[in-house]
Amino acid sequence: PAHVVTAARDPLCTEGRRYAERLRAAGVPTSTQHCPGLPHGFARFVDDLPLAKRAMAQAHAVVAAALDTEK
């Protein structure tokens, strides 16, 4: 499975969304998470931006749940 995170203020946002679409088309179970208002590399700012911290917590929860169900 894959989890693709995109950020609204990221120049690669469109490419990220297209990547998720291609994964789905290839039969890969894919979830997506779009983060409005955040820039590329926002994960570096979890200690300074509450919005970044919440977005990363959500991404971590999705990945943790996927790993837990694979046991």
Phi, psi and omega in degrees: 000158179228150173231115183255123180254128176239154179237137186299325182261033179250127179298344180261011183303311181298319179296322178297318178294320178295322178300315178299319178298318180292323176299313179300316180298332179275001178089011179276126175298118188227128172250156180231157178217117178255133185246095179296141175082357182255148180267171172303138178078017184299339181300336179290345188252021183298334180278344184247333183242111179304324179296320177294319179298317179294319180297317180290325176297320178295315179298317179298320180296319179296314180294317179299319179295320179295319179292324180293323182283345181276354181288000000 
